[in-house]
Coordinates of C-alpha atoms and ligand atoms in Angstrom, one line a residue:
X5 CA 143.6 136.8 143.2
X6 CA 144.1 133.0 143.2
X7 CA 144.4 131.4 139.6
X8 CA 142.4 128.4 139.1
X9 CA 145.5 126.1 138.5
X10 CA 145.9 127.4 142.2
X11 CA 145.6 124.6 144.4
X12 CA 148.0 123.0 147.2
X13 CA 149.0 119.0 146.7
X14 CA 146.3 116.5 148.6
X15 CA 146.9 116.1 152.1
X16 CA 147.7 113.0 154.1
X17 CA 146.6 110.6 152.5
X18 CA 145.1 108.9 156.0
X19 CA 141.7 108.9 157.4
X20 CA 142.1 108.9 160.5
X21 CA 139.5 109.8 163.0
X22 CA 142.3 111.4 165.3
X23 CA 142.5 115.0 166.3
X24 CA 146.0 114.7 167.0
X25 CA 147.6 114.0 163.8
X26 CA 151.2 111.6 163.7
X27 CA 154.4 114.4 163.3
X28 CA 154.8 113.1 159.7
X29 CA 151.0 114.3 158.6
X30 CA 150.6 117.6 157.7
X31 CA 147.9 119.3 158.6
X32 CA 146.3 122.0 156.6
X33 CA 143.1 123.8 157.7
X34 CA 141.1 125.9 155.8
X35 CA 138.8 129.4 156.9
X36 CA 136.1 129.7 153.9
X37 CA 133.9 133.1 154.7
X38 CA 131.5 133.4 152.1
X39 CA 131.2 137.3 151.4
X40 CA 127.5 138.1 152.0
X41 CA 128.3 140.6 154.6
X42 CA 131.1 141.5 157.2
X43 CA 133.7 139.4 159.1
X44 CA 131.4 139.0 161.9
X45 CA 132.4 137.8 165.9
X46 CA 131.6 133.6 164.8
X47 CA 133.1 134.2 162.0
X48 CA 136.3 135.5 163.2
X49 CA 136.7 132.5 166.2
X50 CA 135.9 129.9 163.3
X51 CA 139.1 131.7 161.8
X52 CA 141.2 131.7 164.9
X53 CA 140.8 128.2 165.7
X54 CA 141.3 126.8 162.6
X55 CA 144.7 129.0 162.7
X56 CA 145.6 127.9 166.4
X57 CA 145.2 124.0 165.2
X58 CA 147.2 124.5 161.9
X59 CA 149.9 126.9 163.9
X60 CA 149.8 124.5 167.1
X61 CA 151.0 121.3 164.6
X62 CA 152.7 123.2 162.3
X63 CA 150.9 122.7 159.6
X64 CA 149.2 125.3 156.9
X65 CA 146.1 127.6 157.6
X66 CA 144.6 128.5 154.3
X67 CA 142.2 131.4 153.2
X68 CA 139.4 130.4 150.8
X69 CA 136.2 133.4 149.9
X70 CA 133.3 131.6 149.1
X71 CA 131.9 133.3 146.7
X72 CA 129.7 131.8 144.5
X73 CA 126.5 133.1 145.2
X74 CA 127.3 136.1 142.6
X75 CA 124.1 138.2 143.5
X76 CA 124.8 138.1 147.5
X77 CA 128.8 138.2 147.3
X78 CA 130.4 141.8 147.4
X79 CA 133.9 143.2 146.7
X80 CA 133.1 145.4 149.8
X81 CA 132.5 141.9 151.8
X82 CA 135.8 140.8 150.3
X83 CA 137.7 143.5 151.7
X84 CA 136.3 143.7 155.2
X85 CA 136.6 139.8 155.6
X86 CA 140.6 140.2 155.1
X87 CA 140.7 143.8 156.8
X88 CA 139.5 141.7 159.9
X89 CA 141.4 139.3 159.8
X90 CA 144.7 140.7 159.4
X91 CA 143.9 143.3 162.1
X92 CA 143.5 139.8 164.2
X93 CA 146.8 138.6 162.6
X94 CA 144.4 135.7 161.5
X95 CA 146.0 136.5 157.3
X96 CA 146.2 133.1 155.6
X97 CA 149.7 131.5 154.9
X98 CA 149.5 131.6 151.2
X99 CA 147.5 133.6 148.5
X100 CA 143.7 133.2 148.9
X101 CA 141.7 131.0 146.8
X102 CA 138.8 132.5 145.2
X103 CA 136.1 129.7 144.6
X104 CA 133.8 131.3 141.6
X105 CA 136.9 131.1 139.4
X106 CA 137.5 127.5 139.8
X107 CA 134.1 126.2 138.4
X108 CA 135.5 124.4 135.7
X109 CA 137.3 122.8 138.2
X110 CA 134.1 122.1 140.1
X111 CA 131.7 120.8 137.1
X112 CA 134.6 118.4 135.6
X113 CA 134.4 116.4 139.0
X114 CA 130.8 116.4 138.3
X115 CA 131.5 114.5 135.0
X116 CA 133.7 112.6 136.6
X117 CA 130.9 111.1 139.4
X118 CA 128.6 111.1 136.2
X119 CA 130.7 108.7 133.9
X120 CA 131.5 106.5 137.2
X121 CA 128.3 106.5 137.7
X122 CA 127.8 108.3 141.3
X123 CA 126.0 110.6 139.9
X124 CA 123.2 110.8 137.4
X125 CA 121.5 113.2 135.2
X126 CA 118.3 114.0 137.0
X127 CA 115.3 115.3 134.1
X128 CA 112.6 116.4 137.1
X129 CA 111.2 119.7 136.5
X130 CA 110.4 122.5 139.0
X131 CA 107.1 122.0 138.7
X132 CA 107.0 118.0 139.3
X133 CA 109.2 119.0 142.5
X134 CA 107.2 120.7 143.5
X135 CA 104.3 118.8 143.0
X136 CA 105.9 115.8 145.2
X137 CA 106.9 118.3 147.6
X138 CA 103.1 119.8 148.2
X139 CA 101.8 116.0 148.4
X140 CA 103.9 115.1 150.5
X141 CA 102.9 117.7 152.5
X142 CA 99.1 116.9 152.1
X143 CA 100.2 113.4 153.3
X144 CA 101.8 114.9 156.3
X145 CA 105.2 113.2 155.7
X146 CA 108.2 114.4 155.5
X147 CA 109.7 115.1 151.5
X148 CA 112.2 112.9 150.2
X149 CA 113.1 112.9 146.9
X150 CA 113.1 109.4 144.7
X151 CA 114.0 110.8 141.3
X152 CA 112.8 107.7 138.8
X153 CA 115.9 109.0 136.8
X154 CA 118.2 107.7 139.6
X155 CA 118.7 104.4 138.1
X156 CA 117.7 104.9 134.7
X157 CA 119.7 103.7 131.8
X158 CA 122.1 106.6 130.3
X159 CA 120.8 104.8 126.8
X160 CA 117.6 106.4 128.1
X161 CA 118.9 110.0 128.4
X162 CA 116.7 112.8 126.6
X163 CA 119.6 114.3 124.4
X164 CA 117.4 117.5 124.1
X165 CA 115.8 118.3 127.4
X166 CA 117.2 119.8 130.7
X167 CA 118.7 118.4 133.4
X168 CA 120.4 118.5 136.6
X169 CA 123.3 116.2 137.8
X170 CA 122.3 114.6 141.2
X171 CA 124.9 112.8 142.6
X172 CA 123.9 109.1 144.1
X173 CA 123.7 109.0 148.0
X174 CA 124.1 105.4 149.7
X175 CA 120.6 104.3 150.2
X176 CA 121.6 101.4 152.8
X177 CA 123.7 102.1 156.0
X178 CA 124.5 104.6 157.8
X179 CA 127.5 107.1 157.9
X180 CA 129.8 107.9 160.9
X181 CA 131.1 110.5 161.7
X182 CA 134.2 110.8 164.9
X183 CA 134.2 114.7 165.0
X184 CA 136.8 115.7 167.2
X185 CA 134.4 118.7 169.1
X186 CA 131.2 117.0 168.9
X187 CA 132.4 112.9 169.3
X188 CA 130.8 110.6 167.1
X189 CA 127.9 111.6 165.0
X190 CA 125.6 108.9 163.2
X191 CA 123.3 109.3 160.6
X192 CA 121.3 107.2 158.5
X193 CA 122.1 106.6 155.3
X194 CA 118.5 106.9 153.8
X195 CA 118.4 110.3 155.6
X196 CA 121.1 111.9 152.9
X197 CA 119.6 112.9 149.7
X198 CA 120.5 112.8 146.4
X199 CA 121.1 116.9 145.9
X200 CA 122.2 118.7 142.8
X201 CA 125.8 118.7 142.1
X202 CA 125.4 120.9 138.6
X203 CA 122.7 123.0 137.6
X204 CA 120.5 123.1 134.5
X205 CA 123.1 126.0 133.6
X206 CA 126.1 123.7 134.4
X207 CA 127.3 125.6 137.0
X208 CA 128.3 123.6 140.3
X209 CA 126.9 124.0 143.7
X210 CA 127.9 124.8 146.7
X211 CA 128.2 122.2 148.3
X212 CA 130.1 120.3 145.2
X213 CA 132.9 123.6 145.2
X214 CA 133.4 123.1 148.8
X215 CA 134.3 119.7 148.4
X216 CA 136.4 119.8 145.5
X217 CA 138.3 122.9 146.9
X218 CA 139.0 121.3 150.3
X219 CA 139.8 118.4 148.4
X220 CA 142.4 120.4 146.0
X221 CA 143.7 122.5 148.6
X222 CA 144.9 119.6 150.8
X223 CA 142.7 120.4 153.4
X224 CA 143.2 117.7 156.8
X225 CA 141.2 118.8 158.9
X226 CA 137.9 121.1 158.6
X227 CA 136.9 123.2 161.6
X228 CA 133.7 124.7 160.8
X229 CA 130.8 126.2 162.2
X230 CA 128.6 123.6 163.8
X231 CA 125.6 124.5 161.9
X232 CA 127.2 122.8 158.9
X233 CA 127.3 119.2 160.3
X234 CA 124.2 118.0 158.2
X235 CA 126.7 119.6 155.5
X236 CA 129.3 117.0 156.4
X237 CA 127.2 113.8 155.8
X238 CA 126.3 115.4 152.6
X239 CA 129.8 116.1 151.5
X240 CA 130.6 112.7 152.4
X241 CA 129.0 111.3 149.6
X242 CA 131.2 112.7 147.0
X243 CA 134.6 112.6 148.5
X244 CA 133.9 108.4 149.3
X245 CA 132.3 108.4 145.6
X246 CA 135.7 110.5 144.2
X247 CA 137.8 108.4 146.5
X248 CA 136.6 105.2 145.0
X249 CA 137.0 106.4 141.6
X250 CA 140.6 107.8 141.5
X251 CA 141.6 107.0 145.1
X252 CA 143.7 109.9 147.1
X253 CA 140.2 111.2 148.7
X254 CA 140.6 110.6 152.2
X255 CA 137.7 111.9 154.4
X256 CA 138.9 114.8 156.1
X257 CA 139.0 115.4 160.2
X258 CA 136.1 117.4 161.0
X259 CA 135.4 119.6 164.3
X260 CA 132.1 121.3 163.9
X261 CA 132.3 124.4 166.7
X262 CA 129.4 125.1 168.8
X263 CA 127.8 128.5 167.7
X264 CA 128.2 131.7 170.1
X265 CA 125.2 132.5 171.9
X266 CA 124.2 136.2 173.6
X267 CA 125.0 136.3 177.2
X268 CA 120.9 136.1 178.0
X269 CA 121.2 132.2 176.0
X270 CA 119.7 133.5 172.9
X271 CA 121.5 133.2 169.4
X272 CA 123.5 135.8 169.0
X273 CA 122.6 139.0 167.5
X274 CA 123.0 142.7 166.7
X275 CA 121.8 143.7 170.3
X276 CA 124.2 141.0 171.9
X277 CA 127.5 142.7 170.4
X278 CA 127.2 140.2 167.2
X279 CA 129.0 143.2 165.3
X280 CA 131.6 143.3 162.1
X281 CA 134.9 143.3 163.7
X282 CA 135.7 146.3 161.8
X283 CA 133.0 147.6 165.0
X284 CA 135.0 146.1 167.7
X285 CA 138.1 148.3 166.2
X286 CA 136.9 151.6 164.9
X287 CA 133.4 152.2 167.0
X288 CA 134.6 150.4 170.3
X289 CA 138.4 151.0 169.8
X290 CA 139.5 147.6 170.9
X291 CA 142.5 146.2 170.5
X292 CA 143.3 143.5 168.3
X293 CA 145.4 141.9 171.2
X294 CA 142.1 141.4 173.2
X295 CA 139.7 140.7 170.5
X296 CA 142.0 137.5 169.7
X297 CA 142.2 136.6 173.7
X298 CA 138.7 137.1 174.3
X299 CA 137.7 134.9 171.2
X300 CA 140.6 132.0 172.4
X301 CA 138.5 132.1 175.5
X302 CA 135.2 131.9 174.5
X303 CA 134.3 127.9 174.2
X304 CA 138.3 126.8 174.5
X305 CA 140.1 127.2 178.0
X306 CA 143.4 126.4 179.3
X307 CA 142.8 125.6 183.4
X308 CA 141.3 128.9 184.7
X309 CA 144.2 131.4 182.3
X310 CA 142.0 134.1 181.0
X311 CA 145.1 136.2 179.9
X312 CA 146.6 134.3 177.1
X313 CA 149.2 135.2 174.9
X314 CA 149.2 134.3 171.1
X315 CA 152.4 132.1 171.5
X316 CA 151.0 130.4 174.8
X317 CA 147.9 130.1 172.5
X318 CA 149.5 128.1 169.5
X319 CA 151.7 125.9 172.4
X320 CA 148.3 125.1 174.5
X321 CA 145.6 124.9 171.9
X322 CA 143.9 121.5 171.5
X323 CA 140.8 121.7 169.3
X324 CA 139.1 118.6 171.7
X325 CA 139.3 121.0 174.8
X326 CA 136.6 123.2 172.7
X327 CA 133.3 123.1 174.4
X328 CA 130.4 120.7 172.8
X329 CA 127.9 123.6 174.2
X330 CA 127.6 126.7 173.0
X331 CA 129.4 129.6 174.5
X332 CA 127.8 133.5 175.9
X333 CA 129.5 135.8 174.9
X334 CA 130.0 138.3 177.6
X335 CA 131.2 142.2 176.3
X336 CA 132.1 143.0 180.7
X337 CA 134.7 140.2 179.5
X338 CA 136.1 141.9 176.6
X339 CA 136.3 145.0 178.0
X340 CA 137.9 143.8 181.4
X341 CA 140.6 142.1 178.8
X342 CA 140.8 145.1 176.7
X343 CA 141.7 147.6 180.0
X344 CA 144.6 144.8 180.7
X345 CA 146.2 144.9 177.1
X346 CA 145.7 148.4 176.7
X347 CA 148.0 149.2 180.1
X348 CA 150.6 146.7 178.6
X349 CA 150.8 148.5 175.4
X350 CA 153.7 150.2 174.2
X351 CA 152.8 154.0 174.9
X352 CA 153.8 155.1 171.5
X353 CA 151.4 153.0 170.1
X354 CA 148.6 154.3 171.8
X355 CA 149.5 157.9 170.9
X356 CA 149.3 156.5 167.5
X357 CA 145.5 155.0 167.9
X358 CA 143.8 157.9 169.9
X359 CA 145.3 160.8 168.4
X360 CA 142.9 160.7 165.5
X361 CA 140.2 159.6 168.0
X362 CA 141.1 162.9 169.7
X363 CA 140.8 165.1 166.4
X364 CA 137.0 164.8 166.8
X365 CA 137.1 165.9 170.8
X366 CA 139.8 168.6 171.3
X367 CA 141.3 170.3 167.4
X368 CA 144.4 171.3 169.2
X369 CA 146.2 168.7 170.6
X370 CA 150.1 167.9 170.5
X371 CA 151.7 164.3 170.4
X372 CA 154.3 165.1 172.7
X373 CA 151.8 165.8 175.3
X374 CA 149.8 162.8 175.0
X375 CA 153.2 160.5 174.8
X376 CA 153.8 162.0 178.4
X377 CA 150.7 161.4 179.6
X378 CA 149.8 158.4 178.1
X379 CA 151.5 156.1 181.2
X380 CA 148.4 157.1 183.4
X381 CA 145.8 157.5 180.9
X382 CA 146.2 154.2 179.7
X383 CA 145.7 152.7 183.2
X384 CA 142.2 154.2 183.7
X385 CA 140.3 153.5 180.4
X386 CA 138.6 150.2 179.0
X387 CA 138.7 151.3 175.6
X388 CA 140.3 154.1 173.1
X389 CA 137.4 156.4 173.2
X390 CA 137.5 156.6 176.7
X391 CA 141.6 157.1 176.9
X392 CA 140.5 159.6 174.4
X393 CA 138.3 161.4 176.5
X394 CA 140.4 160.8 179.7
X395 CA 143.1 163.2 177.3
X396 CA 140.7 166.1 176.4
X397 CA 141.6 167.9 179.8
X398 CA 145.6 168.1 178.5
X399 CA 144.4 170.1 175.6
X400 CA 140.9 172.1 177.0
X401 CA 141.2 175.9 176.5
X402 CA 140.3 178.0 179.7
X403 CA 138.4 178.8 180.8
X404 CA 137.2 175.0 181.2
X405 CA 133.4 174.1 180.6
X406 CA 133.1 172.1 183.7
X407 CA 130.5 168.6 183.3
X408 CA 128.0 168.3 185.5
X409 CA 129.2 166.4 188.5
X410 CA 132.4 169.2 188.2
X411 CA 130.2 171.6 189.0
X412 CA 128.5 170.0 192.0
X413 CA 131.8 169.6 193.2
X414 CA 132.7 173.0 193.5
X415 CA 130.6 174.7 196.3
X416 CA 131.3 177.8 198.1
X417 CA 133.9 175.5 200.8
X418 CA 135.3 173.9 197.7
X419 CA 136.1 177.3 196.0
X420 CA 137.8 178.7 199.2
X421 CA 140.0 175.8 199.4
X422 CA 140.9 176.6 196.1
X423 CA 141.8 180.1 196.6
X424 CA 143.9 178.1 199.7
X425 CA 145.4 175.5 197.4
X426 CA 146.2 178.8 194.9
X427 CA 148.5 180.6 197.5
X428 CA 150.1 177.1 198.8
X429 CA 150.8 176.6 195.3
X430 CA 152.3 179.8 193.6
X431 CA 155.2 179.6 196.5
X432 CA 155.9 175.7 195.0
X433 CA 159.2 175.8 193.3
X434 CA 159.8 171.6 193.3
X435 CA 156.5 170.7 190.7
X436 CA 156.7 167.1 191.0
X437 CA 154.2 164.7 192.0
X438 CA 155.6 163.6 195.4
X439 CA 156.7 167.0 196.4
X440 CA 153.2 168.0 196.5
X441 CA 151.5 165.8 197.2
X442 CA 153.6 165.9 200.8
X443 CA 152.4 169.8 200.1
X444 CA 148.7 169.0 200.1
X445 CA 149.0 166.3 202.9
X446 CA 149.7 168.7 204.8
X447 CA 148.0 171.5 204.3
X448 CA 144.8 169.4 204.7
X449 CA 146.2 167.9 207.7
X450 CA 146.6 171.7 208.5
X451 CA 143.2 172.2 207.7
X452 CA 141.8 169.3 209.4
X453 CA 140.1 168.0 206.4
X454 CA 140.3 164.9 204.6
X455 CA 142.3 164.8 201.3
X456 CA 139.6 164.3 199.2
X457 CA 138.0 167.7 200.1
X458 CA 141.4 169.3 198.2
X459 CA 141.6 167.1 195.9
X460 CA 138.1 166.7 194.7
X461 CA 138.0 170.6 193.6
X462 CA 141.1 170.5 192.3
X463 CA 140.4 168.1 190.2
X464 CA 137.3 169.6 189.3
X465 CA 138.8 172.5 188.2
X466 CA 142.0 171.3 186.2
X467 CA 139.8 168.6 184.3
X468 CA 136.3 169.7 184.1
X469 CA 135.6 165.9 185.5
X470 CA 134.8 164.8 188.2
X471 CA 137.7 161.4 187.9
X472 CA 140.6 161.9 186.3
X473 CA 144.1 160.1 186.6
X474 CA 145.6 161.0 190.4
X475 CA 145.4 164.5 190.9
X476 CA 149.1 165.2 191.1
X477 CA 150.0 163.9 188.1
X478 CA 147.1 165.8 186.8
X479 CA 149.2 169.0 188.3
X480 CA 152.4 168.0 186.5
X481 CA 150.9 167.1 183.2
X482 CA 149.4 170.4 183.2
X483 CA 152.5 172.1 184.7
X484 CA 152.6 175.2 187.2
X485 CA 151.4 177.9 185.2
X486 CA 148.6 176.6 183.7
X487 CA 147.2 174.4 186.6
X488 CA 147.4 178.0 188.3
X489 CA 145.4 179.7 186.1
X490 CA 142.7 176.9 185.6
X491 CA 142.3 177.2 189.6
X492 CA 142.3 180.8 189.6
X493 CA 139.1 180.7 187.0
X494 CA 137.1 178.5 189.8
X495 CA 138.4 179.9 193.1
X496 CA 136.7 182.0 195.4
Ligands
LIG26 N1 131.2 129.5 153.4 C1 130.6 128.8 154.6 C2 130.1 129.8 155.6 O1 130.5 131.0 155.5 C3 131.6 127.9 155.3 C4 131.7 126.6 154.6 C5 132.6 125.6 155.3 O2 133.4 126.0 156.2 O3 132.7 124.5 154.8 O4 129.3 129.5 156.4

């Protein structure tokens, strides 16, 4: 765990609106999960880009877990946020800073805005809050807060009662800002209110710890979520006010990210695929290869590449080419880009991520067998459950329960040619997969039959499936003896 004396030196030092920065800047980016839940799909592309910008300029791609909201932030959240992301190869580049233990930090740059006086104490109650918040509501306008303590002398301060510390918003002009996704974003000035900085309790906000951390942890360029623009102006307020007091507070780069949308437009959800990536691993047996492509892809392109490798990634990646819109995301997509990555994987790998996926389908199954077969099982499935399943005919004991569409496939005809096949077969002395499939070429040319009326009952009865990998490799993954005998329990 991060100590509080934890922090990296300040960044650049410039301000500068660019999203290129010069060679000498460095550029640090930051990916700050707050731990209410899992590493979710956003979540996870949030990280990657902010790791594709830092890695793309060489710069530093920190870690920080948000967790100050005690009651909602879980050890359990914690551990699935960095499980995800170093499954993704998305681990930050130095120890991760852990936010709740830097509130001293956080409430001594409150003081510091108080004595400057960009902040003030604030002696409102809940109850006149809300009392100004319900007439303003009966007055059909919207609620802005004008604390009368705002400008009062600190002479005046109640030395007894309890207070907040606002901090003091600009009141005249307005506040730009060039986001490298979104362009330029202007808001007035008036619109930014004067929110708490330190509770009654003296413990700092959210949106003070963010700001002090970034600002601690050298942080360039923030790449965020784009839900937390209004965020942005808000933030503003204190590094300019911190900046003018002790200087070395430039305002960092922002690129606020369009959210990720279901492919039917609507915000993403449960039913869309919005799942923990620990989902996208264990339930859908994705690989991490194709979770990172996929999440590259979605909102960011590079000409029409879809397949994109991680160092063609960090060499093309340009945070303006993400889209301003939001993206759909599309689980056909991420299944078409798993299929590719899982025939490029090393085969030994594979055994290594579907044996335990077969433990729950077929108890007795060897490694060596699978490592044989694994070259065409790995060319037919989408995902490790269904390489899985395309293994369980290696390993079925005889004689074979047969699915459904098996069965339909072996008719009376079917089960003669079988019995055919069987007689062809036991005279075979060469078992490979040319020399017979030249064998059964010909004996359905003999036969005056199509292929496919052999091989669909053969296949049938070595697999108990109606698809499989090509029949004759089928035949000499299961070798002559056994391939024999699971004919023979099916033949006429
Ligand atoms: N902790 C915030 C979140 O999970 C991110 C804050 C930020 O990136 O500034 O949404």
């Amino acid at each position: 765990m991060a100590s509080q004396t934890d922090t990296v030196s300040a960044g650049s030092g410039t301000a500068s609106a660019s999203a290129s920065p010069t060679p000498a800047a460095r550029v640090v980016t930051r990916f700050a999960p707050s731990p209410t839940g899992f590493l979710h799909i956003g979540g996870a592309r949030t990280a990657l880009f902010n790791w594709l910008f830092a890695r793309h300029h060489g710069g530093t791609y920190l870690l920080r877990i948000e967790d100050t909201d005690r009651a909602r932030s879980t050890d359990a959240a914690i551990e699935a946020i960095f499980d995800g992301l170093n499954w993704l190869g998305l681990g930050g580049d130095a120890e991760p800073v852990f936010q709740f233990a830097r509130s001293d930090r956080h409430a001594q740059v409150a003081h510091q805005l108080l004595d400057a006086g960009h902040a003030y104490r604030c002696y409102l109650t809940q109850e006149e809050l809300a009392a100004r918040r319900a007439k303003a509501q009966e007055e059909r306008r919207p609620f802005r807060l004008e604390s009368e303590w705002r400008d009062a002398d600190p002479a005046t301060w109640p030395a007894d009662k309890p207070y907040v510390i606002r901090v003091k918003a600009p009141r005249e002009g307005e506040t730009v800002i060039e986001d490298v996704v979104q362009g330029a974003i202007t808001v007035q000035n008036v619109e930014i209110d004067d929110y708490v900085i330190l509770r009654g309790d003296g413990t700092p906000t959210y949106m003070l710890a963010v700001v002090v951390d970034d600002h601690d942890m050298g942080v360039t360029h923030v790449i965020r979520g784009d839900d937390h623009i209004n965020n942005a102006f808000r933030q503003l307020v204190i590094i300019r006010a911190m900046n003018a007091i002790e200087g070395g507070w430039p305002d960092p780069i922002y690129g606020h990210i369009p959210l990720i949308h279901g492919a039917d437009g609507a915000k993403l959800s449960k039913r869309h695929g919005a799942l923990g990536v620990d989902a996208y691993r264990d339930e859908m047996g994705l690989l991490p290869e194709a979770v990172f492509n996929y999440l590259l892809r979605l909102g960011w392109g590079h000409g029409d590449e879809e397949i994109i490798s991680r160092d063609q990634a960090v060499e093309w990646f340009d945070i303006a080419n993400v889209n301003k819109g939001a993206s759909r995301f599309d689980l056909k997509k991420l299944l078409n880009l798993n299929g590719h990555y899982l025939r490029e994987a090393d085969d030994a790998r594979l055994v290594d991520l579907v044996a335990p996926r077969l433990d729950a389908l077929v108890p007795a199954h060897d490694r060596a067998k699978l490592a044989e077969a694994m070259p065409v099982l790995k060319v037919r499935a989408a995902d490790l459950n269904e390489l899985a399943k395309g293994a369980v005919f290696l390993f079925a004991q005889r004689p074979l329960a047969l699915d459904e569409k098996a069965q339909g496939l072996l008719t009376a005809d079917a089960r003669a040619i079988l019995a055919k096949v069987i007689t062809r077969l036991e005279g075979a002395n060469d078992w490979t997969a040319a020399t017979l499939e030249a064998n059964l070429k010909q004996m359905a040319e003999e036969l005056g039959v199509g292929l496919g009326k052999i091989a669909q009952p053969l296949r049938a009865s070595l697999t108990g499936q109606a698809t499989s990998p090509g029949i004759f490799d089928v035949l000499v993954l299961l070798g002559k003896e056994e391939s024999l005998a699971r004919l023979r329990d099916h033949a006429a």
